[in-house]
Amino acid sequence: MERKHKIIIFWILTIAGFLAHTLTDAMPAFWGESIAAMQPPASIGMIAFMMIVSYLIPVIGILLIVYGGKTAKTINMVLALIMALFTVFHMSELIEEFNAAQITIMPMMAVVAILMAKESIKLRKE
């Protein structure tokens, strides 16, 4: 499989992983349980940040791979490295607050992000 296709698939898997990550926390509502957070509501800034990380960055990464040249490969590589760091650090939150449902998703998201960063580095070197 061509390296560009792999990277695009990894970006799509990243978006799907974030969707699954969110859905996992919302699923108890289907059984009538409250899913309201004990903390105050998230700020607009935090919601915007999560939309940037979970949707905008992956879509920009895909567009860079599809339409970009050498500079786009470099930008994609940086975005992939940022995503890899973010997912690994986000997964580390499971140490502080263990969540059995999230343990099924977060490690795979980290693996996908690390593989994507590795492939992006290789693509940049080509």
mmCIF file with all atom_site columns, C-alpha atoms in Angstrom:
data_model
loop_
_atom_site.group_PDB
_atom_site.id
_atom_site.type_symbol
_atom_site.label_atom_id
_atom_site.label_alt_id
_atom_site.label_comp_id
_atom_site.label_asym_id
_atom_site.label_entity_id
_atom_site.label_seq_id
_atom_site.pdbx_PDB_ins_code
_atom_site.Cartn_x
_atom_site.Cartn_y
_atom_site.Cartn_z
_atom_site.occupancy
_atom_site.B_iso_or_equiv
_atom_site.pdbx_formal_charge
_atom_site.auth_seq_id
_atom_site.auth_comp_id
_atom_site.auth_asym_id
_atom_site.auth_atom_id
_atom_site.pdbx_PDB_model_num
ATOM 1   C CA . MET A 1 1   ? 0.000   0.000  0.000  1.00 0.00 ? 1   MET A CA 1
ATOM 2   C CA . GLU A 1 2   ? 1.311   3.434  -0.870 1.00 0.00 ? 2   GLU A CA 1
ATOM 3   C CA . ARG A 1 3   ? 2.559   5.461  2.101  1.00 0.00 ? 3   ARG A CA 1
ATOM 4   C CA . LYS A 1 4   ? 0.157   8.351  1.372  1.00 0.00 ? 4   LYS A CA 1
ATOM 5   C CA . HIS A 1 5   ? -2.815  5.981  1.528  1.00 0.00 ? 5   HIS A CA 1
ATOM 6   C CA . LYS A 1 6   ? -1.616  4.611  4.858  1.00 0.00 ? 6   LYS A CA 1
ATOM 7   C CA . ILE A 1 7   ? -1.355  8.101  6.317  1.00 0.00 ? 7   ILE A CA 1
ATOM 8   C CA . ILE A 1 8   ? -4.834  9.036  5.086  1.00 0.00 ? 8   ILE A CA 1
ATOM 9   C CA . ILE A 1 9   ? -6.230  5.850  6.642  1.00 0.00 ? 9   ILE A CA 1
ATOM 10  C CA . PHE A 1 10  ? -4.468  6.678  9.927  1.00 0.00 ? 10  PHE A CA 1
ATOM 11  C CA . TRP A 1 11  ? -6.016  10.180 9.895  1.00 0.00 ? 11  TRP A CA 1
ATOM 12  C CA . ILE A 1 12  ? -9.469  8.684  9.292  1.00 0.00 ? 12  ILE A CA 1
ATOM 13  C CA . LEU A 1 13  ? -8.887  6.173  12.107 1.00 0.00 ? 13  LEU A CA 1
ATOM 14  C CA . THR A 1 14  ? -7.936  9.099  14.351 1.00 0.00 ? 14  THR A CA 1
ATOM 15  C CA . ILE A 1 15  ? -11.270 10.811 13.677 1.00 0.00 ? 15  ILE A CA 1
ATOM 16  C CA . ALA A 1 16  ? -13.106 7.498  14.255 1.00 0.00 ? 16  ALA A CA 1
ATOM 17  C CA . GLY A 1 17  ? -11.148 6.953  17.474 1.00 0.00 ? 17  GLY A CA 1
ATOM 18  C CA . PHE A 1 18  ? -12.190 10.327 18.843 1.00 0.00 ? 18  PHE A CA 1
ATOM 19  C CA . LEU A 1 19  ? -15.808 9.559  17.923 1.00 0.00 ? 19  LEU A CA 1
ATOM 20  C CA . ALA A 1 20  ? -15.598 6.192  19.712 1.00 0.00 ? 20  ALA A CA 1
ATOM 21  C CA . HIS A 1 21  ? -13.901 7.881  22.677 1.00 0.00 ? 21  HIS A CA 1
ATOM 22  C CA . THR A 1 22  ? -16.821 10.304 23.013 1.00 0.00 ? 22  THR A CA 1
ATOM 23  C CA . LEU A 1 23  ? -19.481 7.670  22.340 1.00 0.00 ? 23  LEU A CA 1
ATOM 24  C CA . THR A 1 24  ? -18.057 5.440  25.076 1.00 0.00 ? 24  THR A CA 1
ATOM 25  C CA . ASP A 1 25  ? -18.761 8.110  27.684 1.00 0.00 ? 25  ASP A CA 1
ATOM 26  C CA . ALA A 1 26  ? -22.256 8.741  26.280 1.00 0.00 ? 26  ALA A CA 1
ATOM 27  C CA . MET A 1 27  ? -23.370 5.086  26.031 1.00 0.00 ? 27  MET A CA 1
ATOM 28  C CA . PRO A 1 28  ? -24.682 4.783  29.622 1.00 0.00 ? 28  PRO A CA 1
ATOM 29  C CA . ALA A 1 29  ? -27.433 7.239  28.640 1.00 0.00 ? 29  ALA A CA 1
ATOM 30  C CA . PHE A 1 30  ? -28.924 4.489  26.470 1.00 0.00 ? 30  PHE A CA 1
ATOM 31  C CA . TRP A 1 31  ? -29.545 2.486  29.651 1.00 0.00 ? 31  TRP A CA 1
ATOM 32  C CA . GLY A 1 32  ? -31.104 5.406  31.476 1.00 0.00 ? 32  GLY A CA 1
ATOM 33  C CA . GLU A 1 33  ? -28.049 6.393  33.496 1.00 0.00 ? 33  GLU A CA 1
ATOM 34  C CA . SER A 1 34  ? -27.040 10.004 33.954 1.00 0.00 ? 34  SER A CA 1
ATOM 35  C CA . ILE A 1 35  ? -23.957 11.009 32.012 1.00 0.00 ? 35  ILE A CA 1
ATOM 36  C CA . ALA A 1 36  ? -23.833 14.538 33.411 1.00 0.00 ? 36  ALA A CA 1
ATOM 37  C CA . ALA A 1 37  ? -20.317 15.468 34.468 1.00 0.00 ? 37  ALA A CA 1
ATOM 38  C CA . MET A 1 38  ? -19.714 16.377 38.074 1.00 0.00 ? 38  MET A CA 1
ATOM 39  C CA . GLN A 1 39  ? -17.537 19.284 36.950 1.00 0.00 ? 39  GLN A CA 1
ATOM 40  C CA . PRO A 1 40  ? -18.900 22.561 35.640 1.00 0.00 ? 40  PRO A CA 1
ATOM 41  C CA . PRO A 1 41  ? -19.684 22.628 31.917 1.00 0.00 ? 41  PRO A CA 1
ATOM 42  C CA . ALA A 1 42  ? -16.726 22.836 29.561 1.00 0.00 ? 42  ALA A CA 1
ATOM 43  C CA . SER A 1 43  ? -15.848 26.291 28.319 1.00 0.00 ? 43  SER A CA 1
ATOM 44  C CA . ILE A 1 44  ? -16.328 27.248 24.682 1.00 0.00 ? 44  ILE A CA 1
ATOM 45  C CA . GLY A 1 45  ? -12.540 27.425 24.403 1.00 0.00 ? 45  GLY A CA 1
ATOM 46  C CA . MET A 1 46  ? -12.151 23.807 25.539 1.00 0.00 ? 46  MET A CA 1
ATOM 47  C CA . ILE A 1 47  ? -14.872 22.628 23.157 1.00 0.00 ? 47  ILE A CA 1
ATOM 48  C CA . ALA A 1 48  ? -13.214 24.526 20.291 1.00 0.00 ? 48  ALA A CA 1
ATOM 49  C CA . PHE A 1 49  ? -9.841  23.002 21.213 1.00 0.00 ? 49  PHE A CA 1
ATOM 50  C CA . MET A 1 50  ? -11.281 19.484 21.143 1.00 0.00 ? 50  MET A CA 1
ATOM 51  C CA . MET A 1 51  ? -12.927 20.112 17.755 1.00 0.00 ? 51  MET A CA 1
ATOM 52  C CA . ILE A 1 52  ? -9.595  21.356 16.416 1.00 0.00 ? 52  ILE A CA 1
ATOM 53  C CA . VAL A 1 53  ? -7.786  18.255 17.701 1.00 0.00 ? 53  VAL A CA 1
ATOM 54  C CA . SER A 1 54  ? -10.456 15.693 16.821 1.00 0.00 ? 54  SER A CA 1
ATOM 55  C CA . TYR A 1 55  ? -11.595 17.005 13.434 1.00 0.00 ? 55  TYR A CA 1
ATOM 56  C CA . LEU A 1 56  ? -9.802  20.040 12.012 1.00 0.00 ? 56  LEU A CA 1
ATOM 57  C CA . ILE A 1 57  ? -6.213  18.779 12.366 1.00 0.00 ? 57  ILE A CA 1
ATOM 58  C CA . PRO A 1 58  ? -7.011  15.353 10.840 1.00 0.00 ? 58  PRO A CA 1
ATOM 59  C CA . VAL A 1 59  ? -8.874  16.941 7.928  1.00 0.00 ? 59  VAL A CA 1
ATOM 60  C CA . ILE A 1 60  ? -6.008  19.372 7.314  1.00 0.00 ? 60  ILE A CA 1
ATOM 61  C CA . GLY A 1 61  ? -3.622  16.396 7.438  1.00 0.00 ? 61  GLY A CA 1
ATOM 62  C CA . ILE A 1 62  ? -5.652  14.547 4.814  1.00 0.00 ? 62  ILE A CA 1
ATOM 63  C CA . LEU A 1 63  ? -5.864  17.608 2.549  1.00 0.00 ? 63  LEU A CA 1
ATOM 64  C CA . LEU A 1 64  ? -2.107  18.189 2.852  1.00 0.00 ? 64  LEU A CA 1
ATOM 65  C CA . ILE A 1 65  ? -1.382  14.600 1.813  1.00 0.00 ? 65  ILE A CA 1
ATOM 66  C CA . VAL A 1 66  ? -3.844  14.656 -1.079 1.00 0.00 ? 66  VAL A CA 1
ATOM 67  C CA . TYR A 1 67  ? -3.042  18.080 -2.538 1.00 0.00 ? 67  TYR A CA 1
ATOM 68  C CA . GLY A 1 68  ? 0.298   19.190 -1.120 1.00 0.00 ? 68  GLY A CA 1
ATOM 69  C CA . GLY A 1 69  ? 3.936   19.058 -2.090 1.00 0.00 ? 69  GLY A CA 1
ATOM 70  C CA . LYS A 1 70  ? 7.117   18.910 -0.019 1.00 0.00 ? 70  LYS A CA 1
ATOM 71  C CA . THR A 1 71  ? 6.145   21.731 2.357  1.00 0.00 ? 71  THR A CA 1
ATOM 72  C CA . ALA A 1 72  ? 2.769   20.070 2.911  1.00 0.00 ? 72  ALA A CA 1
ATOM 73  C CA . LYS A 1 73  ? 4.542   16.815 3.809  1.00 0.00 ? 73  LYS A CA 1
ATOM 74  C CA . THR A 1 74  ? 6.523   18.684 6.451  1.00 0.00 ? 74  THR A CA 1
ATOM 75  C CA . ILE A 1 75  ? 3.401   20.326 7.893  1.00 0.00 ? 75  ILE A CA 1
ATOM 76  C CA . ASN A 1 76  ? 1.605   16.955 7.885  1.00 0.00 ? 76  ASN A CA 1
ATOM 77  C CA . MET A 1 77  ? 4.560   15.385 9.713  1.00 0.00 ? 77  MET A CA 1
ATOM 78  C CA . VAL A 1 78  ? 4.415   18.101 12.393 1.00 0.00 ? 78  VAL A CA 1
ATOM 79  C CA . LEU A 1 79  ? 0.639   17.648 12.785 1.00 0.00 ? 79  LEU A CA 1
ATOM 80  C CA . ALA A 1 80  ? 1.071   13.855 13.030 1.00 0.00 ? 80  ALA A CA 1
ATOM 81  C CA . LEU A 1 81  ? 3.755   14.261 15.704 1.00 0.00 ? 81  LEU A CA 1
ATOM 82  C CA . ILE A 1 82  ? 1.509   16.654 17.649 1.00 0.00 ? 82  ILE A CA 1
ATOM 83  C CA . MET A 1 83  ? -1.351  14.141 17.398 1.00 0.00 ? 83  MET A CA 1
ATOM 84  C CA . ALA A 1 84  ? 0.896   11.310 18.593 1.00 0.00 ? 84  ALA A CA 1
ATOM 85  C CA . LEU A 1 85  ? 2.009   13.330 21.608 1.00 0.00 ? 85  LEU A CA 1
ATOM 86  C CA . PHE A 1 86  ? -1.551  14.427 22.362 1.00 0.00 ? 86  PHE A CA 1
ATOM 87  C CA . THR A 1 87  ? -2.980  10.901 22.268 1.00 0.00 ? 87  THR A CA 1
ATOM 88  C CA . VAL A 1 88  ? -0.183  9.449  24.399 1.00 0.00 ? 88  VAL A CA 1
ATOM 89  C CA . PHE A 1 89  ? -0.548  12.216 26.997 1.00 0.00 ? 89  PHE A CA 1
ATOM 90  C CA . HIS A 1 90  ? -4.345  11.953 26.887 1.00 0.00 ? 90  HIS A CA 1
ATOM 91  C CA . MET A 1 91  ? -4.106  8.192  27.378 1.00 0.00 ? 91  MET A CA 1
ATOM 92  C CA . SER A 1 92  ? -1.872  8.763  30.412 1.00 0.00 ? 92  SER A CA 1
ATOM 93  C CA . GLU A 1 93  ? -4.882  10.373 32.129 1.00 0.00 ? 93  GLU A CA 1
ATOM 94  C CA . LEU A 1 94  ? -6.223  6.823  32.521 1.00 0.00 ? 94  LEU A CA 1
ATOM 95  C CA . ILE A 1 95  ? -3.548  6.289  35.187 1.00 0.00 ? 95  ILE A CA 1
ATOM 96  C CA . GLU A 1 96  ? -5.065  9.038  37.354 1.00 0.00 ? 96  GLU A CA 1
ATOM 97  C CA . GLU A 1 97  ? -8.689  8.166  36.668 1.00 0.00 ? 97  GLU A CA 1
ATOM 98  C CA . PHE A 1 98  ? -9.072  4.566  35.486 1.00 0.00 ? 98  PHE A CA 1
ATOM 99  C CA . ASN A 1 99  ? -11.901 3.993  33.031 1.00 0.00 ? 99  ASN A CA 1
ATOM 100 C CA . ALA A 1 100 ? -12.312 0.383  31.879 1.00 0.00 ? 100 ALA A CA 1
ATOM 101 C CA . ALA A 1 101 ? -14.321 1.394  28.808 1.00 0.00 ? 101 ALA A CA 1
ATOM 102 C CA . GLN A 1 102 ? -11.712 3.915  27.642 1.00 0.00 ? 102 GLN A CA 1
ATOM 103 C CA . ILE A 1 103 ? -8.900  1.383  28.077 1.00 0.00 ? 103 ILE A CA 1
ATOM 104 C CA . THR A 1 104 ? -10.385 -0.422 25.057 1.00 0.00 ? 104 THR A CA 1
ATOM 105 C CA . ILE A 1 105 ? -9.995  2.684  22.860 1.00 0.00 ? 105 ILE A CA 1
ATOM 106 C CA . MET A 1 106 ? -7.187  4.940  24.042 1.00 0.00 ? 106 MET A CA 1
ATOM 107 C CA . PRO A 1 107 ? -4.219  2.540  23.634 1.00 0.00 ? 107 PRO A CA 1
ATOM 108 C CA . MET A 1 108 ? -5.231  1.790  20.047 1.00 0.00 ? 108 MET A CA 1
ATOM 109 C CA . MET A 1 109 ? -5.606  5.508  19.337 1.00 0.00 ? 109 MET A CA 1
ATOM 110 C CA . ALA A 1 110 ? -2.057  6.010  20.619 1.00 0.00 ? 110 ALA A CA 1
ATOM 111 C CA . VAL A 1 111 ? -0.733  3.152  18.458 1.00 0.00 ? 111 VAL A CA 1
ATOM 112 C CA . VAL A 1 112 ? -2.466  4.570  15.365 1.00 0.00 ? 112 VAL A CA 1
ATOM 113 C CA . ALA A 1 113 ? -1.102  8.055  16.069 1.00 0.00 ? 113 ALA A CA 1
ATOM 114 C CA . ILE A 1 114 ? 2.446   6.761  16.575 1.00 0.00 ? 114 ILE A CA 1
ATOM 115 C CA . LEU A 1 115 ? 2.280   4.709  13.362 1.00 0.00 ? 115 LEU A CA 1
ATOM 116 C CA . MET A 1 116 ? 0.922   7.745  11.521 1.00 0.00 ? 116 MET A CA 1
ATOM 117 C CA . ALA A 1 117 ? 3.782   9.899  12.807 1.00 0.00 ? 117 ALA A CA 1
ATOM 118 C CA . LYS A 1 118 ? 6.306   7.218  11.789 1.00 0.00 ? 118 LYS A CA 1
ATOM 119 C CA . GLU A 1 119 ? 4.843   6.969  8.258  1.00 0.00 ? 119 GLU A CA 1
ATOM 120 C CA . SER A 1 120 ? 4.683   10.766 7.979  1.00 0.00 ? 120 SER A CA 1
ATOM 121 C CA . ILE A 1 121 ? 8.366   11.043 8.881  1.00 0.00 ? 121 ILE A CA 1
ATOM 122 C CA . LYS A 1 122 ? 9.209   8.441  6.231  1.00 0.00 ? 122 LYS A CA 1
ATOM 123 C CA . LEU A 1 123 ? 7.076   10.255 3.638  1.00 0.00 ? 123 LEU A CA 1
ATOM 124 C CA . ARG A 1 124 ? 8.833   13.541 4.453  1.00 0.00 ? 124 ARG A CA 1
ATOM 125 C CA . LYS A 1 125 ? 12.237  11.903 3.912  1.00 0.00 ? 125 LYS A CA 1
ATOM 126 C CA . GLU A 1 126 ? 11.286  10.570 0.462  1.00 0.00 ? 126 GLU A CA 1
#
